[in-house]
Coordinates of C-alpha atoms and ligand atoms in Angstrom, one line a residue:
M206 CA 0.0 0.0 0.0
K207 CA 2.8 2.5 1.0
D208 CA 4.5 1.8 -2.3
I209 CA 1.4 2.6 -4.3
L210 CA 0.7 5.8 -2.4
A211 CA 4.4 6.9 -2.8
K212 CA 4.3 6.3 -6.5
L213 CA 1.3 8.7 -6.8
G214 CA 3.0 11.3 -4.6
I215 CA 0.5 10.8 -1.7
E216 CA 1.9 11.8 1.7
D217 CA 0.7 11.1 5.2
V218 CA -0.9 14.6 5.2
N219 CA -1.8 16.2 1.9
Q220 CA -3.0 19.7 1.1
G221 CA -6.6 20.1 0.0
A222 CA -6.2 22.8 -2.7
S223 CA -4.1 23.2 -5.8
T224 CA -4.1 25.5 -8.8
G225 CA -1.2 23.6 -10.2
S226 CA 0.8 24.7 -7.2
W227 CA -0.3 23.4 -3.8
L228 CA -1.7 25.9 -1.3
D229 CA -1.3 25.8 2.5
C230 CA -4.8 24.9 3.7
K231 CA -6.3 26.0 6.9
G232 CA -9.2 23.6 7.2
T233 CA -9.7 20.6 9.5
L234 CA -8.1 17.2 8.8
L235 CA -10.1 14.7 6.7
E236 CA -9.2 11.1 7.0
S237 CA -9.4 8.8 4.0
V238 CA -10.5 5.4 5.4
S239 CA -10.3 2.3 3.2
P240 CA -13.5 0.2 3.2
I241 CA -11.3 -2.8 2.7
D242 CA -10.0 -3.0 6.2
G243 CA -11.1 0.2 7.9
Q244 CA -7.5 1.6 8.0
V245 CA -6.7 5.2 7.4
L246 CA -4.8 5.5 4.1
A247 CA -3.7 9.2 4.5
R248 CA -5.1 12.6 5.6
I249 CA -6.1 15.8 3.8
Q250 CA -5.8 19.3 5.2
Q251 CA -9.0 20.6 3.9
C252 CA -9.5 23.8 1.9
E253 CA -11.4 26.7 3.4
M254 CA -12.8 29.9 2.1
G255 CA -9.5 31.8 2.1
E256 CA -7.8 29.2 -0.2
Y257 CA -11.0 29.0 -2.2
A258 CA -10.7 32.7 -3.0
Q259 CA -7.1 32.2 -4.1
V260 CA -8.1 29.2 -6.3
M261 CA -10.9 31.1 -8.0
D262 CA -8.7 34.2 -8.7
T263 CA -6.0 32.1 -10.2
A264 CA -8.5 30.2 -12.3
A265 CA -10.1 33.4 -13.6
K266 CA -6.7 34.8 -14.6
A267 CA -5.7 31.5 -16.2
F268 CA -8.8 31.6 -18.4
Q269 CA -7.8 34.9 -20.0
E270 CA -4.7 33.2 -21.4
W271 CA -5.8 29.6 -21.9
R272 CA -8.8 30.5 -24.1
M273 CA -6.4 32.0 -26.7
W274 CA -4.3 28.8 -27.0
P275 CA -5.2 27.1 -30.3
A276 CA -7.6 24.2 -29.6
P277 CA -5.3 21.5 -31.2
K278 CA -2.5 22.7 -28.9
R279 CA -4.9 22.3 -25.9
G280 CA -5.6 18.8 -27.4
E281 CA -1.9 18.0 -27.3
I282 CA -1.9 18.7 -23.6
V283 CA -4.8 16.3 -23.2
R284 CA -3.0 13.7 -25.3
Q285 CA 0.0 13.9 -23.0
L286 CA -2.4 13.5 -20.0
G287 CA -3.5 10.3 -21.6
E288 CA 0.1 9.1 -21.9
E289 CA 0.8 10.0 -18.2
L290 CA -2.3 8.1 -17.2
R291 CA -1.1 5.1 -19.2
A292 CA 2.2 5.2 -17.2
H293 CA 0.3 5.4 -13.9
K294 CA -2.6 3.1 -14.7
E295 CA -1.8 0.2 -12.3
E296 CA -1.1 2.4 -9.2
L297 CA -4.1 4.7 -9.8
A298 CA -6.4 1.7 -10.3
A299 CA -5.1 0.2 -7.1
L300 CA -5.7 3.5 -5.2
V301 CA -9.3 3.7 -6.6
T302 CA -9.8 0.1 -5.2
M303 CA -8.2 0.9 -1.9
E304 CA -10.2 4.1 -1.3
M305 CA -13.5 3.2 -2.8
G306 CA -13.6 -0.6 -2.7
K307 CA -14.4 -1.6 -6.3
I308 CA -12.5 -4.7 -7.5
L309 CA -9.1 -4.1 -9.1
Q310 CA -10.4 -5.1 -12.5
E311 CA -13.0 -2.4 -12.3
G312 CA -10.4 0.1 -11.0
R313 CA -8.3 -0.7 -14.1
G314 CA -11.4 -0.3 -16.3
E315 CA -12.1 3.1 -14.7
V316 CA -8.6 4.4 -15.4
Q317 CA -8.8 2.9 -19.0
E318 CA -11.9 5.0 -19.5
M319 CA -9.8 8.1 -18.5
I320 CA -7.3 7.1 -21.1
D321 CA -10.0 6.6 -23.7
I322 CA -11.6 10.0 -23.1
C323 CA -8.1 11.6 -23.5
D324 CA -7.8 10.0 -26.9
F325 CA -11.4 11.0 -27.8
A326 CA -10.9 14.6 -26.6
T327 CA -7.5 15.0 -28.4
G328 CA -9.2 14.1 -31.8
M329 CA -12.2 16.3 -30.9
S330 CA -9.8 19.3 -30.4
R331 CA -9.6 19.5 -34.2
Q332 CA -13.3 19.1 -34.7
L333 CA -15.0 22.0 -32.8
Y334 CA -17.0 22.7 -35.9
G335 CA -19.4 25.6 -36.4
L336 CA -22.1 25.6 -39.1
T337 CA -22.3 28.1 -42.0
T338 CA -25.5 28.9 -43.8
H339 CA -26.9 31.2 -46.5
S340 CA -28.1 34.7 -45.7
E341 CA -31.3 36.1 -47.2
R342 CA -29.3 39.3 -47.9
A343 CA -26.9 39.6 -50.8
R344 CA -23.2 39.5 -50.0
H345 CA -23.6 38.6 -46.4
R346 CA -22.0 35.6 -44.8
M347 CA -23.6 33.8 -41.8
F348 CA -21.8 31.4 -39.6
E349 CA -21.6 30.1 -36.0
Q350 CA -18.5 30.0 -33.8
W351 CA -18.0 28.1 -30.6
H352 CA -16.0 30.0 -27.9
P353 CA -14.7 28.9 -24.5
L354 CA -17.1 29.3 -21.7
G355 CA -15.0 30.1 -18.6
I356 CA -14.5 28.4 -15.3
I357 CA -16.2 25.0 -15.1
G358 CA -17.1 23.8 -11.6
V359 CA -16.8 20.0 -11.6
I360 CA -18.4 18.2 -8.6
T361 CA -18.0 14.4 -8.5
A362 CA -19.5 11.4 -6.7
F363 CA -17.5 8.8 -4.8
N364 CA -18.3 5.8 -7.0
F365 CA -16.4 6.9 -10.1
P366 CA -13.8 9.0 -8.3
V367 CA -11.4 9.5 -11.2
A368 CA -13.3 8.8 -14.5
V369 CA -16.0 11.5 -14.0
W370 CA -13.3 14.2 -13.5
S371 CA -11.6 13.1 -16.7
W372 CA -14.9 13.0 -18.7
N373 CA -15.5 16.7 -17.8
T374 CA -12.0 18.0 -17.6
T375 CA -10.6 16.7 -20.9
L376 CA -13.6 18.1 -22.9
A377 CA -13.5 21.4 -20.9
L378 CA -9.7 21.8 -21.6
I379 CA -9.9 21.3 -25.3
C380 CA -12.8 23.7 -25.4
G381 CA -10.5 26.4 -23.8
D382 CA -12.2 26.3 -20.3
V383 CA -10.5 26.0 -17.0
V384 CA -11.7 23.6 -14.3
V385 CA -12.1 23.7 -10.6
W386 CA -12.8 20.2 -9.2
K387 CA -14.5 19.4 -6.0
P388 CA -14.4 15.7 -5.4
S389 CA -16.4 13.6 -2.9
S390 CA -15.0 13.8 0.6
K391 CA -15.2 9.9 0.6
T392 CA -12.5 9.7 -2.1
P393 CA -10.1 12.7 -1.7
L394 CA -6.8 10.8 -2.3
T395 CA -7.7 9.6 -5.8
A396 CA -8.4 13.3 -6.5
V397 CA -5.0 14.4 -5.2
A398 CA -3.4 11.7 -7.3
C399 CA -5.2 12.8 -10.5
Q400 CA -4.2 16.4 -9.8
K401 CA -0.6 15.5 -9.4
I402 CA -0.6 13.4 -12.6
A403 CA -2.2 16.3 -14.5
E404 CA 0.3 18.8 -13.0
K405 CA 3.3 17.0 -14.5
V406 CA 1.9 17.5 -17.9
L407 CA 0.7 21.1 -17.4
K408 CA 4.0 22.3 -15.9
R409 CA 6.3 20.8 -18.5
N410 CA 4.2 22.5 -21.2
G411 CA 4.1 25.9 -19.6
V412 CA 0.3 25.8 -19.1
P413 CA -0.6 28.6 -16.6
D414 CA -1.5 27.9 -13.0
G415 CA -5.2 27.8 -12.6
V416 CA -6.1 25.8 -15.7
C417 CA -6.7 22.7 -13.6
S418 CA -7.5 23.3 -9.9
L419 CA -8.6 21.1 -7.0
I420 CA -10.5 22.0 -3.9
I421 CA -11.1 19.4 -1.2
G422 CA -13.4 20.6 1.5
K423 CA -16.9 20.5 2.9
G424 CA -19.8 20.6 0.5
S425 CA -21.5 23.1 2.8
S426 CA -18.6 25.5 2.6
V427 CA -16.4 25.4 -0.5
G428 CA -18.8 23.2 -2.4
D429 CA -21.6 25.7 -1.8
A430 CA -19.4 28.6 -2.6
L431 CA -18.5 27.1 -6.0
V432 CA -22.1 26.5 -6.8
R433 CA -23.1 30.1 -6.0
D434 CA -20.1 31.7 -7.6
A435 CA -21.2 34.0 -10.5
R436 CA -17.7 33.6 -12.1
V437 CA -18.6 29.9 -12.8
P438 CA -20.9 29.8 -15.9
L439 CA -21.3 26.0 -15.8
I440 CA -21.5 23.6 -12.9
S441 CA -21.2 19.9 -13.9
A442 CA -22.4 17.8 -10.9
T443 CA -22.5 14.1 -10.5
G444 CA -24.2 12.6 -7.5
S445 CA -27.6 11.9 -5.9
T446 CA -30.9 13.3 -7.1
P447 CA -31.5 15.3 -3.8
M448 CA -28.0 16.9 -4.2
G449 CA -28.8 17.8 -7.9
K450 CA -32.2 19.3 -7.0
R451 CA -30.6 21.5 -4.3
L452 CA -27.8 22.6 -6.6
A453 CA -30.0 23.2 -9.7
A454 CA -32.1 25.7 -7.7
I455 CA -29.1 27.7 -6.6
V456 CA -27.4 27.8 -10.0
G457 CA -30.8 28.5 -11.7
E458 CA -31.3 31.5 -9.4
R459 CA -28.2 33.1 -11.0
L460 CA -29.1 31.8 -14.5
G461 CA -26.0 29.7 -14.6
R462 CA -25.8 26.4 -16.6
T463 CA -25.7 22.9 -15.2
I464 CA -24.9 19.5 -16.4
L465 CA -26.5 17.2 -13.9
E466 CA -25.7 13.4 -13.7
L467 CA -27.9 12.1 -10.9
G468 CA -29.3 8.9 -9.6
G469 CA -30.7 6.0 -11.7
N470 CA -33.2 3.2 -11.1
N471 CA -32.2 1.1 -14.1
A472 CA -34.3 -1.8 -15.3
I473 CA -33.8 -4.8 -17.6
I474 CA -36.8 -6.2 -19.4
V475 CA -36.6 -10.0 -20.0
T476 CA -39.3 -11.1 -22.5
P477 CA -40.3 -14.7 -23.3
N478 CA -38.1 -14.3 -26.5
A479 CA -34.9 -13.6 -24.4
D480 CA -31.8 -15.8 -24.5
L481 CA -31.4 -16.5 -20.8
S482 CA -27.8 -17.5 -21.3
L483 CA -27.1 -13.9 -22.3
A484 CA -29.5 -12.3 -19.8
I485 CA -28.3 -14.0 -16.6
P486 CA -24.6 -13.0 -16.6
N487 CA -25.5 -9.5 -17.8
I488 CA -28.0 -9.1 -14.9
A489 CA -25.5 -10.5 -12.4
F490 CA -22.8 -8.1 -13.5
G491 CA -25.2 -5.2 -13.6
A492 CA -26.5 -5.8 -10.1
I493 CA -23.4 -7.1 -8.3
G494 CA -20.6 -5.2 -10.2
T495 CA -19.1 -2.4 -8.1
A496 CA -21.2 -3.8 -5.3
G497 CA -24.3 -2.2 -6.8
Q498 CA -22.7 1.3 -6.6
R499 CA -22.8 2.4 -10.2
C500 CA -25.3 5.0 -11.3
T501 CA -26.1 2.5 -14.1
S502 CA -26.3 -0.6 -11.8
T503 CA -29.2 -2.9 -12.6
R504 CA -31.8 -2.3 -9.9
R505 CA -35.0 -3.8 -11.4
I506 CA -35.7 -6.9 -13.5
I507 CA -39.0 -6.8 -15.3
V508 CA -39.6 -10.4 -16.4
H509 CA -42.5 -12.1 -18.2
E510 CA -44.5 -14.3 -15.9
S511 CA -43.9 -17.3 -18.2
I512 CA -40.2 -17.3 -17.4
H513 CA -40.2 -15.6 -14.0
D514 CA -39.5 -18.7 -11.9
T515 CA -36.8 -20.0 -14.1
L516 CA -35.0 -16.7 -14.1
V517 CA -35.2 -16.3 -10.3
E518 CA -33.9 -19.8 -9.8
K519 CA -31.0 -19.3 -12.2
L520 CA -30.1 -15.9 -10.8
A521 CA -30.2 -17.1 -7.2
A522 CA -27.8 -20.0 -8.2
A523 CA -25.5 -17.5 -9.9
Y524 CA -25.5 -15.3 -6.8
K525 CA -24.3 -18.2 -4.7
T526 CA -21.1 -18.4 -6.7
V527 CA -20.0 -14.8 -6.2
S528 CA -16.8 -14.5 -4.2
I529 CA -16.9 -11.6 -1.7
G530 CA -13.8 -10.1 -0.1
D531 CA -10.6 -8.1 -0.6
P532 CA -11.2 -6.3 -3.9
L533 CA -7.4 -6.2 -4.5
Q534 CA -7.3 -10.1 -4.7
D535 CA -7.7 -12.0 -8.0
G536 CA -10.9 -13.9 -8.3
V537 CA -12.9 -11.7 -5.9
L538 CA -16.0 -10.3 -7.8
M539 CA -17.5 -8.2 -5.1
G540 CA -15.7 -5.9 -2.6
P541 CA -17.0 -3.8 0.3
L542 CA -19.6 -1.0 0.2
V543 CA -18.0 2.4 0.5
D544 CA -18.7 2.8 4.2
Q545 CA -20.9 1.6 7.0
G546 CA -23.5 4.3 6.2
A547 CA -24.1 2.5 2.8
V548 CA -24.5 -0.8 4.7
K549 CA -27.2 0.8 6.9
D550 CA -29.0 2.2 3.8
L551 CA -29.1 -1.3 2.4
Q552 CA -30.4 -2.8 5.7
N553 CA -33.1 -0.1 5.9
A554 CA -34.2 -0.8 2.3
I555 CA -34.6 -4.5 3.0
V556 CA -36.7 -3.7 6.1
K557 CA -38.9 -1.5 3.9
V558 CA -39.2 -4.1 1.2
K559 CA -40.5 -6.6 3.7
A560 CA -42.9 -4.1 5.3
E561 CA -44.4 -3.3 1.9
G562 CA -45.0 -7.0 1.2
G563 CA -41.9 -8.0 -0.7
T564 CA -40.1 -11.4 -0.3
M565 CA -36.3 -11.7 0.0
V566 CA -34.9 -14.5 -2.2
C567 CA -31.4 -14.2 -0.9
G568 CA -28.7 -12.0 0.5
G569 CA -28.5 -8.8 2.5
E570 CA -26.4 -10.3 5.3
V571 CA -23.5 -8.2 6.8
L572 CA -20.4 -10.3 6.8
S573 CA -18.2 -10.5 9.9
G574 CA -15.0 -12.3 10.9
P575 CA -11.5 -12.4 9.5
G576 CA -11.2 -10.3 6.3
Y577 CA -14.5 -8.5 7.0
E578 CA -13.5 -6.4 10.0
S579 CA -14.4 -3.0 8.3
G580 CA -18.1 -4.0 8.6
C581 CA -18.7 -2.9 4.9
Y582 CA -19.1 -6.3 3.3
V583 CA -22.6 -7.6 2.5
T584 CA -24.0 -10.5 0.5
P585 CA -25.8 -9.4 -2.8
S586 CA -29.5 -9.6 -2.5
I587 CA -32.6 -10.4 -4.6
A588 CA -36.1 -9.4 -3.7
L589 CA -39.5 -10.2 -5.3
V590 CA -41.5 -6.9 -5.3
K591 CA -44.1 -4.8 -7.1
N592 CA -42.9 -1.7 -9.1
E593 CA -45.2 0.6 -7.2
Y594 CA -43.6 0.0 -3.8
E595 CA -42.2 3.3 -2.4
I596 CA -38.8 1.7 -1.8
V597 CA -38.7 0.4 -5.4
Q598 CA -39.3 3.9 -6.7
E599 CA -36.1 5.0 -4.9
E600 CA -32.5 4.4 -5.8
T601 CA -30.8 2.2 -3.1
F602 CA -27.1 2.5 -3.8
A603 CA -26.2 -1.1 -3.0
P604 CA -26.4 -4.6 -4.4
L605 CA -30.2 -5.0 -4.0
L606 CA -32.0 -6.4 -7.1
Y607 CA -35.7 -6.2 -7.4
I608 CA -37.6 -8.8 -9.6
I609 CA -40.9 -7.6 -10.9
K610 CA -43.3 -9.8 -12.8
Y611 CA -45.2 -8.7 -15.9
S612 CA -48.0 -10.3 -17.9
G613 CA -49.1 -9.2 -21.3
S614 CA -47.0 -7.5 -24.0
V615 CA -43.7 -5.7 -24.2
E616 CA -45.7 -2.5 -24.0
D617 CA -46.8 -3.5 -20.5
A618 CA -43.2 -4.2 -19.5
I619 CA -42.1 -0.8 -20.9
A620 CA -44.8 1.0 -18.8
L621 CA -43.3 -0.6 -15.7
Q622 CA -39.8 0.2 -16.8
N623 CA -40.7 3.9 -17.3
G624 CA -42.9 3.9 -14.2
V625 CA -40.2 5.4 -11.8
P626 CA -39.0 9.0 -11.4
Q627 CA -35.4 8.3 -12.7
G628 CA -34.4 7.8 -16.3
L629 CA -30.8 6.8 -16.7
S630 CA -30.2 3.4 -18.2
S631 CA -32.4 0.6 -19.5
S632 CA -32.1 -2.7 -21.4
I633 CA -34.3 -5.4 -23.0
F634 CA -33.3 -9.0 -23.6
T635 CA -35.2 -10.3 -26.6
N636 CA -34.5 -11.9 -30.0
H637 CA -37.8 -10.6 -31.4
F638 CA -37.1 -7.5 -33.5
I639 CA -40.6 -6.0 -33.0
E640 CA -40.1 -6.1 -29.2
S641 CA -36.6 -4.5 -29.5
E642 CA -37.8 -1.9 -32.0
T643 CA -40.8 -1.0 -29.8
F644 CA -38.4 -0.6 -26.8
L645 CA -36.1 1.8 -28.8
S646 CA -38.9 3.8 -30.4
A647 CA -40.6 7.0 -29.2
M648 CA -43.1 4.9 -27.3
G649 CA -40.3 2.8 -25.7
S650 CA -37.8 3.4 -23.0
D651 CA -37.7 7.0 -21.6
C652 CA -34.1 6.7 -20.5
G653 CA -30.9 8.4 -21.7
I654 CA -29.5 5.0 -22.4
A655 CA -31.4 2.1 -24.0
N656 CA -29.6 -1.2 -24.9
V657 CA -30.7 -4.4 -26.5
N658 CA -29.2 -7.8 -25.4
L659 CA -26.7 -6.2 -23.1
G660 CA -27.0 -4.9 -19.6
T661 CA -27.6 -1.4 -18.2
S662 CA -24.1 -0.7 -16.9
G663 CA -20.8 -0.3 -18.8
A664 CA -21.3 2.5 -21.3
E665 CA -18.6 3.4 -23.7
I666 CA -17.3 6.9 -24.0
G667 CA -18.2 7.3 -27.7
L668 CA -21.8 8.0 -27.0
A669 CA -23.3 10.9 -24.9
F670 CA -23.7 9.7 -21.3
G671 CA -26.6 10.8 -19.0
G672 CA -30.3 10.4 -18.3
E673 CA -33.7 12.0 -18.2
K674 CA -36.2 13.0 -15.5
D675 CA -34.8 12.8 -12.0
T676 CA -31.4 11.7 -13.4
G677 CA -31.1 15.4 -14.3
G678 CA -31.1 15.6 -18.2
G679 CA -27.3 16.3 -18.4
R680 CA -24.9 14.8 -20.9
E681 CA -21.3 14.8 -19.6
S682 CA -19.1 13.2 -22.2
G683 CA -18.9 11.6 -25.6
S684 CA -20.6 12.3 -29.0
D685 CA -21.1 16.1 -29.5
V686 CA -21.2 16.9 -25.8
W687 CA -18.3 19.3 -26.2
K688 CA -20.9 21.9 -27.2
C689 CA -22.2 22.0 -23.5
Y690 CA -18.7 23.3 -22.5
M691 CA -18.7 26.2 -25.0
R692 CA -20.8 29.3 -25.8
R693 CA -22.3 29.6 -29.2
Q694 CA -22.0 32.8 -31.2
S695 CA -24.0 33.6 -34.3
N696 CA -22.0 35.8 -36.7
T697 CA -23.3 37.8 -39.7
L698 CA -20.8 39.7 -41.9
N699 CA -21.9 42.3 -44.5
W700 CA -19.5 42.7 -47.4
S701 CA -22.0 44.4 -49.7
G702 CA -21.1 47.9 -48.9
K703 CA -24.8 48.7 -48.5
V704 CA -27.3 48.9 -45.6
A705 CA -29.4 45.7 -45.8
L706 CA -31.8 45.0 -42.9
A707 CA -33.2 41.5 -42.3
Q708 CA -36.8 40.6 -43.1
G709 CA -36.9 43.2 -45.9
I710 CA -37.3 46.1 -43.5
S711 CA -36.4 49.5 -44.9
F712 CA -35.6 52.3 -42.5
D713 CA -34.8 55.3 -44.7
M714 CA -33.8 58.4 -42.8
Ligands
NAD42 P1 -23.7 12.7 -3.2 O1 -24.9 13.4 -3.8 O2 -23.8 12.4 -1.8 O3 -22.4 13.6 -3.5 C1 -22.0 14.0 -4.8 C2 -21.1 15.2 -4.7 O4 -21.9 16.3 -4.4 C3 -20.0 15.1 -3.6 O5 -18.8 15.7 -4.1 C4 -20.6 16.0 -2.5 O6 -19.6 16.6 -1.7 C5 -21.2 17.1 -3.4 N1 -22.2 17.9 -2.7 C6 -23.2 17.5 -1.9 N2 -24.0 18.6 -1.5 C7 -23.4 19.7 -2.1 C8 -23.7 21.1 -2.1 N3 -24.7 21.6 -1.4 N4 -22.9 21.9 -2.8 C9 -21.9 21.4 -3.5 N5 -21.5 20.1 -3.6 C10 -22.3 19.3 -2.9 O7 -23.5 11.4 -4.1 P2 -22.5 10.2 -3.8 O8 -23.0 9.4 -2.7 O9 -21.1 10.6 -3.8 O10 -22.7 9.3 -5.2 C11 -23.7 8.4 -5.4 C12 -24.8 9.0 -6.2 O11 -24.2 9.6 -7.4 C13 -25.8 8.0 -6.7 O12 -27.1 8.6 -6.6 C14 -25.5 7.7 -8.1 O13 -26.5 7.3 -8.9 C15 -25.0 9.1 -8.6 N6 -24.1 9.0 -9.7 C16 -24.7 9.4 -10.9 C17 -23.9 9.3 -12.1 C18 -24.5 9.7 -13.4 O14 -23.7 9.8 -14.4 N7 -25.8 9.8 -13.6 C19 -22.6 8.8 -12.0 C20 -22.1 8.5 -10.8 C21 -22.9 8.6 -9.7

């Protein structure tokens, strides 16, 4: 462990703010506790309002210069960031696992996603296209330009502690924006590590201080200040729906922009035409992967009554084979939950399931004994429920999978799938093309992500990522999402040498 921390430049006590140069922070000490064994990994001297002001002043100044760097040159910086991440992939993945608890393979996958988005953004830096069109006036030229927006406030959740920063930051950087990152207080060390990796690249290329900044501190102080700060035209926030609703109201009040990536309640529909040998492993990975702590984790299975019992039996058998333990060890498929609070949330949800009339099929036990001393290890659980239960309408951020029976047609299943407040990810398993086309049509899934014959989790960076309804409507990365990080300007240029008003108006004086 010490070796991994040292390779990433993590010390026993680390500062909680950087503009590219680390500040002396005055806040209280924050401990980063590993859910693997409950041990303190290292500490952070948190950022307070004084350091916050310094960070914002430096960021505002840096923007004046950075916005004038040619976009492909900014892309070159992001390309080098990708190279640096390749060089640090193993240790950064291990730190993600140690601090957050996801298995090492998934830690590696998360860092790979950072590398992929660097490649994506580098190419994109040469493709920030604006449209041209024809004017109704003779000898006029009309076109659109995309300009940098300013300081982007990036607020991230604990469960993808490094990838979400990179999704936002790489696009923001190529667009000519500067970034101030406030990570989750549950995963501060991975943020320090990312900042240090980025600083190597920024410094050797003469990028001004303030282009990439980090503030680690309380949501109620520096987090709140960032959200209220009128110098920040865009807040991109990833986290729970209640957090997003609070934040949207504050940013809306000052007419700022938001990208909100909030909670999901993702369902897989399994029709009588499904290939169960595809469906079962996809469901198991979706529900158990990252110990059910992905925004895209599979929470609900909507299965036709004709195959309900078979599916439950096969899933329960698959669940029995899952090895639970130290996520750094090979062969372990499920590590701990992030902390004991998350374990309590799971236990409370199971109590509510039973109180509303649901039946537990398996799981939900808290493991104890050697290897499980942190109190964060649980067995993955399956419950038979109805979609309208209050608890089923909520996102429980844990490995608790609901099975809901449907009768009738695929339209009935889609109505259940859409019958929750959230709208992030959804899937259907079927080999019947009318069912899959119905699911993907305007009368189908209402989610931001809709898949056929693969699960709800594990999106690629090529497509826009995000969801509808209580998931917040934001799109954070991929596709043409760069446009969200820029301001659009419509330009008309008159080279006729004459006065020509639009819509044929004459205004002779
Ligand atoms: P959370 O809402 O508790 O915290 C998220 C972030 O918001 C943290 O950095 C936190 O400090 C910050 N925050 C909270 N209140 C704030 C305030 N008033 N001002 C400024 N910042 C504030 O979420 P979490 O427990 O870290 O993460 C789990 C949640 O995130 C789940 O609901 C999950 O579905 C969601 N999530 C969504 C996506 C997505 O892309 N849709 C991705 C990952 C996680």
